[in-house]
Amino acid sequence: MESTNLSASVLNPKIMNVIDYSTRCISCALDFVYTGTIDDTCTGDLDLMIELLKISDFWQMDRLHKETQRLIASKKLINIDTCREIEEIAQTYHESFLFQQCQEYREHNKRLM
């Protein structure tokens, strides 16, 4: 039986389904692969950051997943308007850090919620 080489290369490219993600999201994720950082132009857009959480989960990119969660919290994207949505995403993707950040936001802002 002949062994099959599943590794991607120039001579053996692999096609990945990315139809569910925006070009901007894929660009930010690939930039992270090469630089190890998420560009500042990506971090202020909550929808893009949530998309990065989803694609990092799908592609099993743990470092990107953790960094995205950290930036959502540190860039103060959790607020009265976004807390519930972020909390739901955190529960869906089992993101305990992000869920905890939402809980802390709720606790510190009880009177506003």
mmCIF file of C-alpha atoms in Angstrom:
data_model
loop_
_atom_site.group_PDB
_atom_site.id
_atom_site.type_symbol
_atom_site.label_atom_id
_atom_site.label_comp_id
_atom_site.label_asym_id
_atom_site.label_seq_id
_atom_site.Cartn_x
_atom_site.Cartn_y
_atom_site.Cartn_z
ATOM 1 C CA MET A 1 0.000 0.000 0.000
ATOM 2 C CA GLU A 2 1.332 3.407 -0.969
ATOM 3 C CA SER A 3 1.430 6.059 1.757
ATOM 4 C CA THR A 4 -0.423 9.286 1.131
ATOM 5 C CA ASN A 5 1.257 12.599 1.858
ATOM 6 C CA LEU A 6 -1.310 14.894 3.486
ATOM 7 C CA SER A 7 1.087 17.800 4.117
ATOM 8 C CA ALA A 8 0.501 20.958 2.132
ATOM 9 C CA SER A 9 3.299 22.275 -0.053
ATOM 10 C CA VAL A 10 3.833 24.232 -3.259
ATOM 11 C CA LEU A 11 3.563 20.972 -5.209
ATOM 12 C CA ASN A 12 0.733 19.647 -3.047
ATOM 13 C CA PRO A 13 -1.517 22.609 -2.182
ATOM 14 C CA LYS A 14 -4.488 22.153 0.128
ATOM 15 C CA ILE A 15 -7.783 23.940 -0.301
ATOM 16 C CA MET A 16 -9.445 25.250 2.851
ATOM 17 C CA ASN A 17 -13.061 26.316 3.009
ATOM 18 C CA VAL A 18 -13.164 29.924 4.176
ATOM 19 C CA ILE A 19 -16.456 30.949 2.597
ATOM 20 C CA ASP A 20 -17.967 31.658 6.025
ATOM 21 C CA TYR A 21 -15.351 34.298 6.862
ATOM 22 C CA SER A 22 -14.681 37.771 5.503
ATOM 23 C CA THR A 23 -11.559 38.604 3.533
ATOM 24 C CA ARG A 24 -10.552 40.986 6.306
ATOM 25 C CA CYS A 25 -10.848 38.227 8.925
ATOM 26 C CA ILE A 26 -8.746 35.804 6.905
ATOM 27 C CA SER A 27 -6.168 38.519 6.283
ATOM 28 C CA CYS A 28 -5.915 39.286 10.031
ATOM 29 C CA ALA A 29 -5.633 35.565 10.871
ATOM 30 C CA LEU A 30 -2.903 34.984 8.269
ATOM 31 C CA ASP A 31 -1.035 38.108 9.402
ATOM 32 C CA PHE A 32 -1.114 36.647 12.917
ATOM 33 C CA VAL A 33 0.476 33.436 11.608
ATOM 34 C CA TYR A 34 3.404 35.431 10.215
ATOM 35 C CA THR A 35 3.777 38.156 12.853
ATOM 36 C CA GLY A 36 2.374 36.664 16.054
ATOM 37 C CA THR A 37 0.284 39.789 16.608
ATOM 38 C CA ILE A 38 -3.143 41.051 15.645
ATOM 39 C CA ASP A 39 -2.813 44.307 13.744
ATOM 40 C CA ASP A 40 -4.320 47.384 15.420
ATOM 41 C CA THR A 41 -6.566 47.921 12.384
ATOM 42 C CA CYS A 42 -8.365 44.683 13.320
ATOM 43 C CA THR A 43 -8.818 45.236 17.052
ATOM 44 C CA GLY A 44 -11.388 48.025 17.218
ATOM 45 C CA ASP A 45 -14.088 46.162 15.302
ATOM 46 C CA LEU A 46 -16.025 43.808 17.595
ATOM 47 C CA ASP A 47 -17.670 41.949 14.694
ATOM 48 C CA LEU A 48 -14.248 41.259 13.201
ATOM 49 C CA MET A 49 -12.860 40.156 16.564
ATOM 50 C CA ILE A 50 -15.775 37.736 17.029
ATOM 51 C CA GLU A 51 -15.138 36.433 13.534
ATOM 52 C CA LEU A 52 -11.472 35.916 14.500
ATOM 53 C CA LEU A 53 -12.614 33.911 17.535
ATOM 54 C CA LYS A 54 -14.687 31.696 15.276
ATOM 55 C CA ILE A 55 -12.012 31.139 12.638
ATOM 56 C CA SER A 56 -9.318 30.515 15.254
ATOM 57 C CA ASP A 57 -11.568 27.895 16.812
ATOM 58 C CA PHE A 58 -12.302 26.335 13.398
ATOM 59 C CA TRP A 59 -8.601 26.282 12.419
ATOM 60 C CA GLN A 60 -7.554 25.288 15.964
ATOM 61 C CA MET A 61 -5.247 28.291 16.332
ATOM 62 C CA ASP A 62 -5.013 28.418 20.124
ATOM 63 C CA ARG A 63 -2.620 31.389 20.297
ATOM 64 C CA LEU A 64 -4.837 33.493 18.032
ATOM 65 C CA HIS A 65 -7.881 32.420 20.022
ATOM 66 C CA LYS A 66 -6.330 33.501 23.333
ATOM 67 C CA GLU A 67 -4.944 36.738 21.930
ATOM 68 C CA THR A 68 -8.317 37.667 20.434
ATOM 69 C CA GLN A 69 -10.033 37.122 23.788
ATOM 70 C CA ARG A 70 -7.384 39.188 25.556
ATOM 71 C CA LEU A 71 -7.764 42.051 23.088
ATOM 72 C CA ILE A 72 -11.560 42.073 23.322
ATOM 73 C CA ALA A 73 -11.152 42.596 27.060
ATOM 74 C CA SER A 74 -8.191 44.995 26.990
ATOM 75 C CA LYS A 75 -9.562 47.184 24.169
ATOM 76 C CA LYS A 76 -12.722 47.647 26.238
ATOM 77 C CA LEU A 77 -14.982 46.094 23.602
ATOM 78 C CA ILE A 78 -17.097 44.704 26.436
ATOM 79 C CA ASN A 79 -19.634 47.389 27.279
ATOM 80 C CA ILE A 80 -23.305 47.768 28.090
ATOM 81 C CA ASP A 81 -24.285 47.267 24.435
ATOM 82 C CA THR A 82 -22.028 44.263 23.728
ATOM 83 C CA CYS A 83 -21.786 42.367 27.009
ATOM 84 C CA ARG A 84 -24.648 39.933 26.360
ATOM 85 C CA GLU A 85 -23.479 39.115 22.806
ATOM 86 C CA ILE A 86 -19.889 38.538 23.925
ATOM 87 C CA GLU A 87 -21.071 36.422 26.845
ATOM 88 C CA GLU A 88 -23.096 34.215 24.476
ATOM 89 C CA ILE A 89 -20.119 33.803 22.142
ATOM 90 C CA ALA A 90 -17.925 32.972 25.143
ATOM 91 C CA GLN A 91 -20.352 30.265 26.248
ATOM 92 C CA THR A 92 -20.698 28.834 22.733
ATOM 93 C CA TYR A 93 -16.926 28.527 22.289
ATOM 94 C CA HIS A 94 -16.154 27.608 25.923
ATOM 95 C CA GLU A 95 -14.042 30.716 26.449
ATOM 96 C CA SER A 96 -13.813 30.921 30.208
ATOM 97 C CA PHE A 97 -11.524 33.978 30.221
ATOM 98 C CA LEU A 98 -13.870 36.034 28.072
ATOM 99 C CA PHE A 99 -16.929 34.816 29.961
ATOM 100 C CA GLN A 100 -15.273 35.835 33.225
ATOM 101 C CA GLN A 101 -14.490 39.283 31.804
ATOM 102 C CA CYS A 102 -18.177 39.730 30.939
ATOM 103 C CA GLN A 103 -19.206 38.619 34.419
ATOM 104 C CA GLU A 104 -16.798 41.113 35.969
ATOM 105 C CA TYR A 105 -18.132 43.878 33.711
ATOM 106 C CA ARG A 106 -21.687 43.037 34.800
ATOM 107 C CA GLU A 107 -20.677 43.036 38.465
ATOM 108 C CA HIS A 108 -18.946 46.432 38.208
ATOM 109 C CA ASN A 109 -21.795 47.959 36.207
ATOM 110 C CA LYS A 110 -24.892 46.521 37.895
ATOM 111 C CA ARG A 111 -26.681 49.829 37.992
ATOM 112 C CA LEU A 112 -26.250 50.316 34.228
ATOM 113 C CA MET A 113 -27.348 46.832 33.239
#
